[in-house]
Each structure stands twice: as structure tokens, then as C-alpha cells.
Coordinates of N, CA, C and O and ligand atoms in Angstrom, one line a residue:
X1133 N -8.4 12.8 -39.4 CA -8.1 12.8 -38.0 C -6.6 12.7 -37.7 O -5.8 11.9 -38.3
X1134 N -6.3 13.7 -36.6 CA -4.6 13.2 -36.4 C -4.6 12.2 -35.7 O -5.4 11.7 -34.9
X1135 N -3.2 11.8 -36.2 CA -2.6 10.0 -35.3 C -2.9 10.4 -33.8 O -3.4 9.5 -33.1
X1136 N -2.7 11.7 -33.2 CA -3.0 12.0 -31.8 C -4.4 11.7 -31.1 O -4.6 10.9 -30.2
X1137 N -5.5 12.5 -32.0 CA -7.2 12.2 -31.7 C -7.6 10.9 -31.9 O -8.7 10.6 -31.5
X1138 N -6.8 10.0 -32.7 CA -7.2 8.9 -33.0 C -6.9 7.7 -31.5 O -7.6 6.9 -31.0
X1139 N -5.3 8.1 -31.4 CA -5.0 7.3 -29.6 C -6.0 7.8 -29.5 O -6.9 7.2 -29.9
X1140 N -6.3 9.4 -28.8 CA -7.1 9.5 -27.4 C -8.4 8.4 -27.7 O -8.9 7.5 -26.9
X1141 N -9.0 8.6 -29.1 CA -10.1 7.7 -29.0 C -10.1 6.6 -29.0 O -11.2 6.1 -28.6
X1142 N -8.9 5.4 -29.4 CA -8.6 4.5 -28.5 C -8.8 4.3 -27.0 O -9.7 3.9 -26.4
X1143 N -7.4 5.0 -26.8 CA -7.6 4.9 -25.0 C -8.8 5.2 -24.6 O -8.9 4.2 -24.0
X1144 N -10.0 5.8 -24.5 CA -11.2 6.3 -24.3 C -12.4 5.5 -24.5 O -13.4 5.6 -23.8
X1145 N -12.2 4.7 -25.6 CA -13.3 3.4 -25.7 C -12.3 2.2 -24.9 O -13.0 1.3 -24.3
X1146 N -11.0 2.2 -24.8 CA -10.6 1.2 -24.0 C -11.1 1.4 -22.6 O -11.7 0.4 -22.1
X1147 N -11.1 2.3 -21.8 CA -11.4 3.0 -20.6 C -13.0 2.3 -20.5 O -13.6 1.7 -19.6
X1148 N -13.6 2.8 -22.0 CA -15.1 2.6 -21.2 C -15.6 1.3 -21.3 O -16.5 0.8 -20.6
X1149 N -14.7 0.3 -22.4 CA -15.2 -1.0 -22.5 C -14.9 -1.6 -21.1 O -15.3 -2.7 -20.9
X1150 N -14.1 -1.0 -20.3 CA -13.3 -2.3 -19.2 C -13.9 -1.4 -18.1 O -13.6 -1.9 -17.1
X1151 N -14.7 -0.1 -18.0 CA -15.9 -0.1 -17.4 C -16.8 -1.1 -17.7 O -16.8 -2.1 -17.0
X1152 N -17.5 -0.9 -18.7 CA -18.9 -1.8 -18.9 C -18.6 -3.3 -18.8 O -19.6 -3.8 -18.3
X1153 N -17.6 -4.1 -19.0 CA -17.2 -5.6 -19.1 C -16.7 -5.9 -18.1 O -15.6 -6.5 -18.4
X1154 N -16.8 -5.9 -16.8 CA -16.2 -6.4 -15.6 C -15.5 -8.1 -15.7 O -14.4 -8.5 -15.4
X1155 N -16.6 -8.8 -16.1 CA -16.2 -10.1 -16.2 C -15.2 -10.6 -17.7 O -14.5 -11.6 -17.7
X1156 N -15.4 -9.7 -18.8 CA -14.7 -10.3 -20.0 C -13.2 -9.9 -19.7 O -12.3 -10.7 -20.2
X1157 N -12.8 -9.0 -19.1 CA -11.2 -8.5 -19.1 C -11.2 -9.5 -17.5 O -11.7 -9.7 -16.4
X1158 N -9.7 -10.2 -18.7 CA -9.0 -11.2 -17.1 C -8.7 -9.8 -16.7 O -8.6 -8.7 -17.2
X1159 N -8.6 -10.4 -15.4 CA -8.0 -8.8 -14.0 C -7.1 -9.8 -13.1 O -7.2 -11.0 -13.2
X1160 N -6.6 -9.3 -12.4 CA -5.8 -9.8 -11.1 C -6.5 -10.1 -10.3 O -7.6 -9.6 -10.2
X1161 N -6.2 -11.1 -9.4 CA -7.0 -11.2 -8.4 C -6.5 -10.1 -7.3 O -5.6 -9.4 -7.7
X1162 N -6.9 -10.1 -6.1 CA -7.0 -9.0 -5.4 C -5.8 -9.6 -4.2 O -5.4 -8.8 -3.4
X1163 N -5.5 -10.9 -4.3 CA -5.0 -12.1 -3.2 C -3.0 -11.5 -4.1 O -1.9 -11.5 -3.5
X1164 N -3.2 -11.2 -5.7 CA -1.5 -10.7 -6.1 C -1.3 -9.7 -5.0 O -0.1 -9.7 -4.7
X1165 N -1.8 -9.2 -4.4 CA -1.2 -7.5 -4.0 C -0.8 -7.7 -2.8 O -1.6 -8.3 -2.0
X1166 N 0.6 -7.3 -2.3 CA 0.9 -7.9 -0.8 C 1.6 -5.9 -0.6 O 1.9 -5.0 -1.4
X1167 N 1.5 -5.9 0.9 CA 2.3 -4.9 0.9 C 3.7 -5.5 1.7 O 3.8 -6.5 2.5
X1168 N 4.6 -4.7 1.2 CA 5.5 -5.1 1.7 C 6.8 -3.9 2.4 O 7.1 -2.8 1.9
X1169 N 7.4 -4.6 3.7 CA 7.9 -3.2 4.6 C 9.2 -2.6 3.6 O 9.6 -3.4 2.7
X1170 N 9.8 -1.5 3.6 CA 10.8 -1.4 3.0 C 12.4 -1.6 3.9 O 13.4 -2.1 3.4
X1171 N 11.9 -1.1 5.2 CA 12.9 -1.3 6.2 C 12.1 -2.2 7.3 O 11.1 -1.8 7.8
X1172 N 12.6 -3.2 7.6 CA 12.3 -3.9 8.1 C 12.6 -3.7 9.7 O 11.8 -4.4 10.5
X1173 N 13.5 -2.9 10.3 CA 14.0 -2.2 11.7 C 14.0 -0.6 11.6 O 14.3 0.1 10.7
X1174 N 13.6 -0.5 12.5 CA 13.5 1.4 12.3 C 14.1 1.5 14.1 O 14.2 0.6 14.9
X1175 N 14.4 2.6 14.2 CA 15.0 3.0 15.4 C 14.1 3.3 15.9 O 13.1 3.7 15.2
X1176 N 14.0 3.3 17.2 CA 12.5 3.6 18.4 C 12.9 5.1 18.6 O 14.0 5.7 18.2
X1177 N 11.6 5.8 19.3 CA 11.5 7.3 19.1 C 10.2 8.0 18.2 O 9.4 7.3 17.5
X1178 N 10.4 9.5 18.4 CA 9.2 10.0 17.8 C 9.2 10.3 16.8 O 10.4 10.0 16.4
X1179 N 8.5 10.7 15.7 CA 8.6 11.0 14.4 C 8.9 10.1 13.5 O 9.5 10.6 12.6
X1180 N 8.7 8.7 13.4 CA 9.7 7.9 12.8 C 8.8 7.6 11.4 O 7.6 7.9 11.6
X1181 N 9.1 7.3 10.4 CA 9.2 7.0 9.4 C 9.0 5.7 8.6 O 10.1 5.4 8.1
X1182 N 8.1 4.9 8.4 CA 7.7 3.4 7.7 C 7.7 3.7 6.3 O 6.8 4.5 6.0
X1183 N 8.1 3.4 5.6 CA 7.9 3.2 4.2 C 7.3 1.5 4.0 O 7.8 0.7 4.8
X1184 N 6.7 1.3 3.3 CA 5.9 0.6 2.5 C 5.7 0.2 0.9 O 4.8 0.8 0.3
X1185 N 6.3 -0.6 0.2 CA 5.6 -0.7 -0.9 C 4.6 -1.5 -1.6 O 4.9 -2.7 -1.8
X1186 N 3.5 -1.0 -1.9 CA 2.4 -1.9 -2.3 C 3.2 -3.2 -3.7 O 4.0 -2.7 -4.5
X1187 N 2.9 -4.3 -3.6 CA 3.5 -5.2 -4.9 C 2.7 -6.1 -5.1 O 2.0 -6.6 -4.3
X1188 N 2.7 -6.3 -6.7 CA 1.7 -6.9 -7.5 C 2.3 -8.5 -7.9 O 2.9 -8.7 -9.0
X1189 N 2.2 -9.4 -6.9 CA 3.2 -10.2 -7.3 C 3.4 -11.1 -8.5 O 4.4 -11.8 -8.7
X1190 N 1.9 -11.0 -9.2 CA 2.1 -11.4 -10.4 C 3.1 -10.9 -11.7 O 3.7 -11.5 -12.6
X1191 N 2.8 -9.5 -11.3 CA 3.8 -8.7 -12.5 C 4.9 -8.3 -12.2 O 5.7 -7.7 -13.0
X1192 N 5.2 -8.7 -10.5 CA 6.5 -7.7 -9.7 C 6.4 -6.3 -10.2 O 7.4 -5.6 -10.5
X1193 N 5.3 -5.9 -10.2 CA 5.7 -4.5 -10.4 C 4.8 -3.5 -8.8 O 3.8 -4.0 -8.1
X1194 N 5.4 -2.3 -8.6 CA 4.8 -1.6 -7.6 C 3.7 -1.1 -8.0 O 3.8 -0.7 -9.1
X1195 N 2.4 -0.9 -7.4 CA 1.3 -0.5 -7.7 C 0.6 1.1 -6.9 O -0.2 1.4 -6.0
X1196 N 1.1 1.5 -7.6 CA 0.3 3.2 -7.0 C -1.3 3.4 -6.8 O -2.3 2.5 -6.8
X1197 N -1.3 4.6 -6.5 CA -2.6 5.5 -6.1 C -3.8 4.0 -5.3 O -5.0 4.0 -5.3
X1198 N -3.1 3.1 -4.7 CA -4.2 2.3 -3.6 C -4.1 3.5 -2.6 O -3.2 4.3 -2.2
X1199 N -6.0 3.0 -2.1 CA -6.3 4.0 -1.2 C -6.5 3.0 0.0 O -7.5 2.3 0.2
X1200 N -5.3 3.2 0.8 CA -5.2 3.1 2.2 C -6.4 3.6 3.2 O -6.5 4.8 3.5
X1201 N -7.1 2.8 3.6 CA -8.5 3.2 4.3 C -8.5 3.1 5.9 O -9.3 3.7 6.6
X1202 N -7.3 1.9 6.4 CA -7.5 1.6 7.6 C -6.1 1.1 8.1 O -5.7 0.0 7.7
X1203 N -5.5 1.7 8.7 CA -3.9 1.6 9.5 C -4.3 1.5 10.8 O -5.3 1.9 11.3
X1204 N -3.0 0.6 11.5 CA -3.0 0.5 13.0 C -1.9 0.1 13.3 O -1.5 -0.9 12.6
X1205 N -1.1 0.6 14.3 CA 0.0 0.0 14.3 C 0.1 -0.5 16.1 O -0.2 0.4 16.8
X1206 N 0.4 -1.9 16.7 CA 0.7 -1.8 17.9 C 1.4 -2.8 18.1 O 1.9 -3.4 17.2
X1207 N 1.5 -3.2 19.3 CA 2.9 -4.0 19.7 C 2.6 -5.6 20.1 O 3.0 -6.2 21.1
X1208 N 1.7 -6.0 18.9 CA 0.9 -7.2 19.4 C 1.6 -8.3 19.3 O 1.5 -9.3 20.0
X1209 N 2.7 -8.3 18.2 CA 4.1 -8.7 18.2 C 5.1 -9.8 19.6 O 5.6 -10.9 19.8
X1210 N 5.0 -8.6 20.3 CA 5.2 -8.5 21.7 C 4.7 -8.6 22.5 O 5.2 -8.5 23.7
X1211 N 3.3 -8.9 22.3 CA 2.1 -9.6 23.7 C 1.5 -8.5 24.4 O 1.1 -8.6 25.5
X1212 N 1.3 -7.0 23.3 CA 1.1 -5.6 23.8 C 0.2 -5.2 22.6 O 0.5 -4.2 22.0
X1213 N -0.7 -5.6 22.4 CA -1.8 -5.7 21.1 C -2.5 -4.4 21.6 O -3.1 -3.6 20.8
X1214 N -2.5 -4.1 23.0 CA -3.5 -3.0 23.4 C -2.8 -1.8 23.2 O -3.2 -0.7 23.4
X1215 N -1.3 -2.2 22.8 CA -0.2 -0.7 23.0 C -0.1 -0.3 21.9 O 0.9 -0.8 21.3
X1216 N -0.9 0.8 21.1 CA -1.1 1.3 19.7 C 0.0 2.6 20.0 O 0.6 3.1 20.9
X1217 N -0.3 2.7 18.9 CA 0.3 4.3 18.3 C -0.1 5.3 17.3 O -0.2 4.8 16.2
X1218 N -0.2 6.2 17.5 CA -0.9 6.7 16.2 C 0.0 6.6 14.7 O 1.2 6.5 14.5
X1219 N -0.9 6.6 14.1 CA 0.1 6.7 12.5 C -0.8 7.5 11.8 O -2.1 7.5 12.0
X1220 N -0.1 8.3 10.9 CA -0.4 9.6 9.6 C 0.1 8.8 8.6 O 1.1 8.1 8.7
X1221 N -0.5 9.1 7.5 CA 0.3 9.2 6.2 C 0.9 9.7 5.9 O 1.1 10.6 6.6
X1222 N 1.5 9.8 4.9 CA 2.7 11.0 4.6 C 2.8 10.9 3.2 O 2.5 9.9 2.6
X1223 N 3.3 12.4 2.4 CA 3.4 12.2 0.9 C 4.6 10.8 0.5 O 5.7 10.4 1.1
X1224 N 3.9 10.4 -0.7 CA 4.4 9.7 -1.5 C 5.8 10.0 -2.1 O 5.9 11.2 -2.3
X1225 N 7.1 9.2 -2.4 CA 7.8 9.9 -3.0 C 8.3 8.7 -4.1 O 9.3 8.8 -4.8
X1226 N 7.5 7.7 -3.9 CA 7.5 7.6 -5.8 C 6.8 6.2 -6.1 O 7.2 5.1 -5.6
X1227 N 5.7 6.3 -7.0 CA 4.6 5.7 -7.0 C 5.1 3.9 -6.8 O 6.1 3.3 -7.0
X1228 N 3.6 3.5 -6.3 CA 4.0 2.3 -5.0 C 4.1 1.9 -3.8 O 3.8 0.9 -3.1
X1229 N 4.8 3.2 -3.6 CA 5.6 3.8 -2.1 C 4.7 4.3 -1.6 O 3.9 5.0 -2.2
X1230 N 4.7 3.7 -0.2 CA 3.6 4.6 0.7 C 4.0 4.6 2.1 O 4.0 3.5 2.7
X1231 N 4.2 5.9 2.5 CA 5.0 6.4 3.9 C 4.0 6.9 4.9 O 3.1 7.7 4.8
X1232 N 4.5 5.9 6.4 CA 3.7 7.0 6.7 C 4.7 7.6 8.5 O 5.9 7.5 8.6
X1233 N 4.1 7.9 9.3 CA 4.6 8.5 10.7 C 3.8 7.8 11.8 O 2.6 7.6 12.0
X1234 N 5.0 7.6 12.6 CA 4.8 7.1 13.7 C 5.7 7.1 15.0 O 6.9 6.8 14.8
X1235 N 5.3 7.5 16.3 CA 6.5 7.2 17.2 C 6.2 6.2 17.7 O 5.2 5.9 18.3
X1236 N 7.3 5.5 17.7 CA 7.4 3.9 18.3 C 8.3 4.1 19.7 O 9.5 4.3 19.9
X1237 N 7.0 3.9 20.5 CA 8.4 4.7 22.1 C 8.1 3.6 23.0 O 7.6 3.4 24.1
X1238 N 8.8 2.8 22.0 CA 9.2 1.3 23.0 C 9.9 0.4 21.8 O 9.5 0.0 20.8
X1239 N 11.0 0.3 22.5 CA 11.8 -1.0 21.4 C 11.0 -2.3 21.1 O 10.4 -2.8 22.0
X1240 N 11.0 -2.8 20.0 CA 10.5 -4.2 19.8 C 9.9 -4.6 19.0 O 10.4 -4.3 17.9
X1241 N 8.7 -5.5 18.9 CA 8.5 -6.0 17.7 C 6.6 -4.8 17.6 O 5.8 -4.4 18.5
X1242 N 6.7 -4.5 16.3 CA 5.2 -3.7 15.8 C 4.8 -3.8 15.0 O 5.5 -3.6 14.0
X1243 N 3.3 -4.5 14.9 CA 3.0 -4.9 13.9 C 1.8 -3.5 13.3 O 1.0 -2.7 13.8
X1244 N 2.2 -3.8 12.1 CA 1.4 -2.8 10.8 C 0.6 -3.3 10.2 O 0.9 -4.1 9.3
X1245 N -0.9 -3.0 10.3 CA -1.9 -3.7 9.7 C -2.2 -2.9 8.8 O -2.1 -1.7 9.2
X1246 N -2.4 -3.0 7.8 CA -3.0 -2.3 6.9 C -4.4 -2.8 5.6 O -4.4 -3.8 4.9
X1247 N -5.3 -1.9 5.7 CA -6.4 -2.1 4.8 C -6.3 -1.2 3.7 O -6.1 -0.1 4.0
X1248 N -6.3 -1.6 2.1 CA -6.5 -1.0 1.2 C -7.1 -1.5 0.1 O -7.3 -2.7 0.0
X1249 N -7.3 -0.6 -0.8 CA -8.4 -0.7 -2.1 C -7.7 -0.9 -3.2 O -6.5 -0.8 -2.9
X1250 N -7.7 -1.2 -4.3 CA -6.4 -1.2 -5.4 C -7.7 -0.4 -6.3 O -8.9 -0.6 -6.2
X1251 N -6.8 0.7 -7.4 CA -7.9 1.0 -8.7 C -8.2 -0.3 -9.8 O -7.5 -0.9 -10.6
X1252 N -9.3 -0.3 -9.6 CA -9.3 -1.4 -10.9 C -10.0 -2.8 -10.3 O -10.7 -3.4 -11.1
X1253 N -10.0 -3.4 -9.1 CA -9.9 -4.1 -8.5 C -10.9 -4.4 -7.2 O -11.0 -3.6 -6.2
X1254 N -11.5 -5.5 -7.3 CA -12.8 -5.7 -6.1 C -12.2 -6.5 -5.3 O -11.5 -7.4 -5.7
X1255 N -12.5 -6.2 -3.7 CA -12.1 -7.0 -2.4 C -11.1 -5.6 -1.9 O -11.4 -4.4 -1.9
X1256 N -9.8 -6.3 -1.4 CA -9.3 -5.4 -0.3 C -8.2 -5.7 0.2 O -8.2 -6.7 0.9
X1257 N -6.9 -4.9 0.0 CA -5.8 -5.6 0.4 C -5.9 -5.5 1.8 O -6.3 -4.4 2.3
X1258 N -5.3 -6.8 2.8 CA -5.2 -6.4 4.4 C -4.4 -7.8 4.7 O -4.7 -9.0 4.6
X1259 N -3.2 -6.9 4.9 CA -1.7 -7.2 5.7 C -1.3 -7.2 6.7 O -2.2 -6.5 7.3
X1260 N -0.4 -7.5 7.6 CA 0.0 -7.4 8.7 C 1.4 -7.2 8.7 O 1.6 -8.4 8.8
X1261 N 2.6 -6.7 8.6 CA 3.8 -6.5 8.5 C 4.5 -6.2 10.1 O 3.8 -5.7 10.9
X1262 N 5.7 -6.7 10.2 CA 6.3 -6.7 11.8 C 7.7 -5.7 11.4 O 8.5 -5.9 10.5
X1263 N 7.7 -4.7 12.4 CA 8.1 -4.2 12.3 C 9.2 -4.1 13.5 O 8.7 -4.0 14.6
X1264 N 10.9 -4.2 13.4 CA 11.2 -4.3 14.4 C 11.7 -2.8 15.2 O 12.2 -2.0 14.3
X1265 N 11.8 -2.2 16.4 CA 11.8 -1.1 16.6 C 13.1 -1.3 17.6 O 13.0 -2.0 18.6
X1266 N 14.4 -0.7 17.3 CA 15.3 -1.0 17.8 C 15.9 0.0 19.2 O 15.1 0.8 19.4
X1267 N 16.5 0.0 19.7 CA 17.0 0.8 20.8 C 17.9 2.0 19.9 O 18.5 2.9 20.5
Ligands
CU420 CU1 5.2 -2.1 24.3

């Protein structure tokens, strides 16, 4: 067998053992993963732009492909919890990172709630980040 076929069949029984063994492989708890804002003020206006990076704070490292299931962004911050905004996601541009769009058409404080999944990982990341939206 080549040294090549022999990884894949490594990696391949590793994959399926840490399927079938949920409880023997330590795992992270699901409480490491924070998200965190990248810019912390963004200018008020349409189209605007949030980056985000998911972090693992046990390993400090950024954690990709979480599936973001439930965003909201509004101005509860500021005593305006009822004053939402829509938000989209937006491509990635480099794993961790997760952008998304929004117009913030009112200066001030916005909070970013976010629900997500991690691969690998049971429960549910959900954050709340303040975003300040400037004039
Ligand atoms: Cu407002």
C-alpha cells in the first residue's frame, strides 16, 4: 500500500471512530466559542458591513464553517429593542470570519445577537455583541 492510501485510511477510521464514540473523545465544550465583533463602530447608513469572528477560546484559534441559524440585529442597546434591521449574510473571506449586511439608519448603540452551531459540537453558540453606529 502507498504511504498515501495508508493516511487516507487513517484519517477515515479516525473520522468514523469520533462518529461512533461521542463520549470517549474529550471535545470542547460548546461555552469555549464566543463570537467576537471585528470593528467595534461602524459608520451609520445603508449597506454597511459587520464582520465577526467566531473564537475558540480555549485554543485561540478562529473556527470556520459554524452555521449561523438565527441573526437579529436592533437597537436594544439604546432602549429601541423594537427598532430592528434586516441583516444578510455575506461571503466569507477567510475562514472564522463571518460578514454579514446591514443598514444601520440611526446612530448608536446595536446589538447583534447571534445563534450558531459549531461542526463537531452539541448545544449552540448565542451571543449578543454592541455595536456602536456612528454619525
Ligand atoms: Cu433607534
Amino acid at each position: 500500500m502507498s504511504h498515501f492510501i495508508m493516511r487516507r485510511a487513517v484519517v477515515m477510521a479516525l473520522a468514523v471512530s469520533s462518529m461512533l464514540c461521542f463520549g470517549s473523545i474529550a471535545r470542547a465544550d460548546i461555552r469555549d466559542y464566543e463570537f467576537q465583533l471585528v470593528d467595534q463602530a461602524i459608520k451609520a447608513g445603508p449597506d454597511k458591513i459587520i464582520t465577526v469572528r467566531l473564537m475558540n477560546k480555549a485554543t485561540g484559534k478562529p473556527v470556520p464553517d459554524a452555521v449561523i441559524f438565527a441573526s437579529r440585529l436592533d437597537m436594544a442597546p439604546d432602549g429601541m429593542a423594537e427598532m430592528a434591521t434586516r441583516i444578510s449574510p455575506m461571503p466569507s473571506t477567510e475562514p472564522g470570519v463571518y460578514k454579514f449586511k446591514a443598514t444601520l439608519s440611526m446612530a448608536g448603540g446595536w446589538q447583534l445577537s447571534l445563534g450558531a452551531k459549531v461542526q463537531g459540537e452539541t448545544g449552540t453558540v448565542d451571543n449578543k455583541l454592541v455595536i456602536r453606529a456612528e454619525k
